[in-house]
mmCIF file of C-alpha atoms in Angstrom:
data_model
loop_
_atom_site.group_PDB
_atom_site.id
_atom_site.type_symbol
_atom_site.label_atom_id
_atom_site.label_comp_id
_atom_site.label_asym_id
_atom_site.label_seq_id
_atom_site.Cartn_x
_atom_site.Cartn_y
_atom_site.Cartn_z
ATOM 1 C CA MET A 27 83.199 -20.891 10.363
ATOM 2 C CA THR A 28 83.891 -24.620 9.959
ATOM 3 C CA ARG A 29 87.589 -25.475 9.784
ATOM 4 C CA VAL A 30 88.418 -28.328 7.378
ATOM 5 C CA LEU A 31 91.862 -29.867 6.824
ATOM 6 C CA PHE A 32 92.567 -31.890 3.663
ATOM 7 C CA THR A 33 95.583 -34.220 3.614
ATOM 8 C CA ASP A 34 96.903 -36.020 0.533
ATOM 9 C CA ASP A 35 100.458 -36.666 -0.615
ATOM 10 C CA GLU A 36 99.555 -35.863 -4.228
ATOM 11 C CA ALA A 37 99.608 -32.120 -4.926
ATOM 12 C CA PRO A 38 97.328 -32.444 -8.008
ATOM 13 C CA VAL A 39 94.654 -34.089 -5.828
ATOM 14 C CA LEU A 40 94.837 -31.224 -3.335
ATOM 15 C CA ASP A 41 94.727 -28.678 -6.174
ATOM 16 C CA GLY A 42 91.644 -30.409 -7.571
ATOM 17 C CA LEU A 43 89.927 -30.343 -4.185
ATOM 18 C CA ARG A 44 90.815 -26.676 -3.729
ATOM 19 C CA THR A 45 89.300 -25.853 -7.134
ATOM 20 C CA ARG A 46 86.160 -27.982 -6.742
ATOM 21 C CA LEU A 47 85.455 -26.766 -3.208
ATOM 22 C CA TYR A 48 86.032 -23.072 -3.918
ATOM 23 C CA ARG A 49 82.321 -22.313 -3.406
ATOM 24 C CA GLN A 50 82.591 -23.477 0.203
ATOM 25 C CA SER A 51 85.193 -20.824 1.043
ATOM 26 C CA GLY A 52 82.478 -18.559 2.468
ATOM 27 C CA LYS A 53 81.399 -21.272 4.914
ATOM 28 C CA TRP A 54 84.617 -23.189 5.536
ATOM 29 C CA THR A 55 88.186 -22.280 6.321
ATOM 30 C CA MET A 56 90.111 -24.860 4.294
ATOM 31 C CA VAL A 57 93.740 -25.867 4.690
ATOM 32 C CA PHE A 58 95.483 -28.296 2.304
ATOM 33 C CA VAL A 59 98.628 -30.219 3.321
ATOM 34 C CA GLU A 60 100.723 -32.979 1.715
ATOM 35 C CA SER A 61 101.615 -35.167 4.718
ATOM 36 C CA GLY A 62 100.389 -36.515 8.012
ATOM 37 C CA THR A 63 103.197 -34.702 9.798
ATOM 38 C CA ARG A 64 102.126 -31.360 8.313
ATOM 39 C CA ALA A 65 98.523 -32.143 9.257
ATOM 40 C CA LEU A 66 99.488 -32.629 12.903
ATOM 41 C CA THR A 67 101.509 -29.398 12.830
ATOM 42 C CA GLU A 68 98.434 -27.541 11.562
ATOM 43 C CA PHE A 69 96.312 -29.121 14.312
ATOM 44 C CA GLU A 70 98.818 -27.927 16.914
ATOM 45 C CA ARG A 71 98.415 -24.358 15.652
ATOM 46 C CA GLU A 72 94.627 -24.496 15.776
ATOM 47 C CA PRO A 73 92.403 -27.601 15.858
ATOM 48 C CA PHE A 74 90.020 -28.399 13.006
ATOM 49 C CA ASP A 75 86.360 -29.377 13.004
ATOM 50 C CA VAL A 76 86.898 -31.865 10.158
ATOM 51 C CA ILE A 77 89.858 -33.731 8.695
ATOM 52 C CA VAL A 78 89.641 -35.394 5.270
ATOM 53 C CA THR A 79 92.636 -37.583 4.488
ATOM 54 C CA ASP A 80 93.925 -40.006 1.906
ATOM 55 C CA MET A 81 94.785 -43.466 3.190
ATOM 56 C CA ARG A 82 98.029 -44.221 1.339
ATOM 57 C CA MET A 83 100.726 -41.683 2.047
ATOM 58 C CA PRO A 84 104.468 -42.125 2.596
ATOM 59 C CA GLY A 85 105.621 -41.956 6.191
ATOM 60 C CA MET A 86 102.447 -41.611 8.195
ATOM 61 C CA ASP A 87 99.438 -43.153 6.445
ATOM 62 C CA GLY A 88 95.847 -41.993 6.852
ATOM 63 C CA ALA A 89 94.965 -44.558 9.519
ATOM 64 C CA GLU A 90 97.880 -43.520 11.731
ATOM 65 C CA LEU A 91 97.072 -39.846 11.199
ATOM 66 C CA LEU A 92 93.423 -40.357 12.157
ATOM 67 C CA GLU A 93 94.444 -42.422 15.174
ATOM 68 C CA ARG A 94 96.614 -39.567 16.432
ATOM 69 C CA VAL A 95 93.888 -37.019 15.726
ATOM 70 C CA SER A 96 91.268 -39.143 17.504
ATOM 71 C CA GLU A 97 93.494 -39.423 20.590
ATOM 72 C CA ARG A 98 94.430 -35.743 20.811
ATOM 73 C CA TRP A 99 91.367 -34.060 19.254
ATOM 74 C CA PRO A 100 88.525 -36.598 19.612
ATOM 75 C CA GLN A 101 85.853 -34.026 18.777
ATOM 76 C CA THR A 102 87.225 -33.680 15.217
ATOM 77 C CA ILE A 103 85.174 -35.355 12.495
ATOM 78 C CA ARG A 104 87.419 -37.816 10.645
ATOM 79 C CA ILE A 105 86.801 -38.716 6.985
ATOM 80 C CA VAL A 106 88.888 -40.888 4.659
ATOM 81 C CA LEU A 107 88.892 -40.045 0.951
ATOM 82 C CA SER A 108 90.857 -42.786 -0.776
ATOM 83 C CA GLY A 109 91.123 -44.816 -3.941
ATOM 84 C CA TYR A 110 92.401 -47.883 -2.121
ATOM 85 C CA ALA A 111 90.302 -50.395 -0.240
ATOM 86 C CA GLU A 112 92.674 -53.142 0.849
ATOM 87 C CA PRO A 113 90.939 -55.211 3.553
ATOM 88 C CA GLN A 114 93.739 -54.944 6.132
ATOM 89 C CA GLN A 115 93.974 -51.180 5.775
ATOM 90 C CA ALA A 116 90.203 -50.795 5.803
ATOM 91 C CA LEU A 117 90.061 -52.661 9.123
ATOM 92 C CA ARG A 118 92.546 -50.196 10.618
ATOM 93 C CA LEU A 119 90.130 -47.385 9.766
ATOM 94 C CA VAL A 120 87.102 -48.823 11.572
ATOM 95 C CA PRO A 121 87.917 -47.435 15.031
ATOM 96 C CA VAL A 122 89.256 -44.055 13.859
ATOM 97 C CA ALA A 123 87.263 -42.896 10.805
ATOM 98 C CA HIS A 124 83.704 -41.631 10.911
ATOM 99 C CA GLN A 125 83.233 -41.966 7.176
ATOM 100 C CA TYR A 126 84.959 -43.498 4.143
ATOM 101 C CA LEU A 127 84.531 -42.004 0.675
ATOM 102 C CA SER A 128 86.013 -43.593 -2.449
ATOM 103 C CA LYS A 129 88.015 -41.680 -5.034
ATOM 104 C CA PRO A 130 87.035 -40.307 -7.386
ATOM 105 C CA CYS A 131 84.493 -38.402 -5.326
ATOM 106 C CA ASP A 132 82.595 -35.473 -6.769
ATOM 107 C CA ALA A 133 82.488 -32.212 -4.836
ATOM 108 C CA LYS A 134 78.754 -32.443 -4.186
ATOM 109 C CA ARG A 135 79.119 -35.809 -2.444
ATOM 110 C CA LEU A 136 82.089 -34.646 -0.363
ATOM 111 C CA VAL A 137 80.344 -31.423 0.672
ATOM 112 C CA SER A 138 77.224 -33.388 1.572
ATOM 113 C CA ALA A 139 79.208 -35.831 3.725
ATOM 114 C CA ILE A 140 80.972 -33.022 5.589
ATOM 115 C CA GLU A 141 77.746 -31.065 6.106
ATOM 116 C CA ARG A 142 75.877 -34.156 7.386
ATOM 117 C CA CYS A 143 78.657 -34.852 9.856
ATOM 118 C CA MET A 144 78.628 -31.227 11.007
ATOM 119 C CA GLN A 145 74.842 -31.350 11.482
ATOM 120 C CA LEU A 146 75.203 -34.418 13.693
ATOM 121 C CA HIS A 147 78.033 -32.689 15.527
ATOM 122 C CA SER A 148 75.830 -29.673 16.239
ATOM 123 C CA LEU A 149 73.414 -31.911 18.163
ATOM 124 C CA LEU A 150 76.086 -32.088 20.872
ATOM 125 C CA PRO A 151 76.545 -28.425 21.815
ATOM 126 C CA HIS A 152 79.049 -28.926 24.646
ATOM 127 C CA PRO A 153 82.691 -29.570 23.608
ATOM 128 C CA ASN A 154 83.112 -32.256 26.293
ATOM 129 C CA LEU A 155 80.141 -34.178 24.867
ATOM 130 C CA ARG A 156 81.646 -33.956 21.381
ATOM 131 C CA ALA A 157 84.966 -35.250 22.671
ATOM 132 C CA LEU A 158 83.252 -38.114 24.495
ATOM 133 C CA ALA A 159 81.236 -39.054 21.401
ATOM 134 C CA GLY A 160 84.399 -38.867 19.289
ATOM 135 C CA ARG A 161 86.091 -41.436 21.512
ATOM 136 C CA VAL A 162 83.382 -44.056 20.970
ATOM 137 C CA ARG A 163 85.016 -46.836 18.937
ATOM 138 C CA MET A 164 81.923 -48.865 18.126
ATOM 139 C CA LEU A 165 78.202 -48.270 18.452
ATOM 140 C CA PRO A 166 76.014 -51.108 19.719
ATOM 141 C CA VAL A 167 73.423 -52.544 17.356
ATOM 142 C CA MET A 168 69.872 -51.680 18.360
ATOM 143 C CA PRO A 169 67.862 -54.799 19.310
ATOM 144 C CA ARG A 170 65.174 -53.946 16.742
ATOM 145 C CA VAL A 171 67.755 -53.753 13.946
ATOM 146 C CA TYR A 172 69.396 -56.989 15.090
ATOM 147 C CA ALA A 173 66.016 -58.784 15.158
ATOM 148 C CA SER A 174 65.172 -57.510 11.666
ATOM 149 C CA LEU A 175 68.502 -58.670 10.289
ATOM 150 C CA ARG A 176 68.117 -62.067 11.939
ATOM 151 C CA ASP A 177 64.612 -62.429 10.438
ATOM 152 C CA LEU A 178 65.857 -61.427 6.998
ATOM 153 C CA LEU A 179 68.642 -63.976 7.214
ATOM 154 C CA GLY A 180 66.177 -66.646 8.330
ATOM 155 C CA HIS A 181 68.367 -68.014 11.120
ATOM 156 C CA ASP A 182 67.670 -68.113 14.837
ATOM 157 C CA ASP A 183 71.365 -68.211 15.647
ATOM 158 C CA ALA A 184 72.407 -65.495 13.192
#
């Protein structure tokens, strides 16, 4: 069963997620916590396949939490679910988050994002491969994609 940890400092948000994701309880083991510190404590007990966290939280924010998770449990899929998109904070997420979802986010979209990530994860059956892939900070752009973008922009030096 897929283990998913949800972290948000607002109890009503966690309650809403718990209610909207109830149908997933047969496929996922879900844990809901109100701080980054509690999230790390839960990880110490037993690691998770997926973490979904808010960005703005007192004490340890979402970026710091995901950074710690990526260092200690790199195979964990890391998703940000947040209503804030300040440029400086968003830049801190680039190397540590696999996906960013904006609040409000309906349950169908969240479930789809988690399931897509888990499908990609299943392509790497060995835990060491998952950990290695989880440590990759940036993927190179494929030459074909780069050439297409350059052509679309109409610049040779783009």
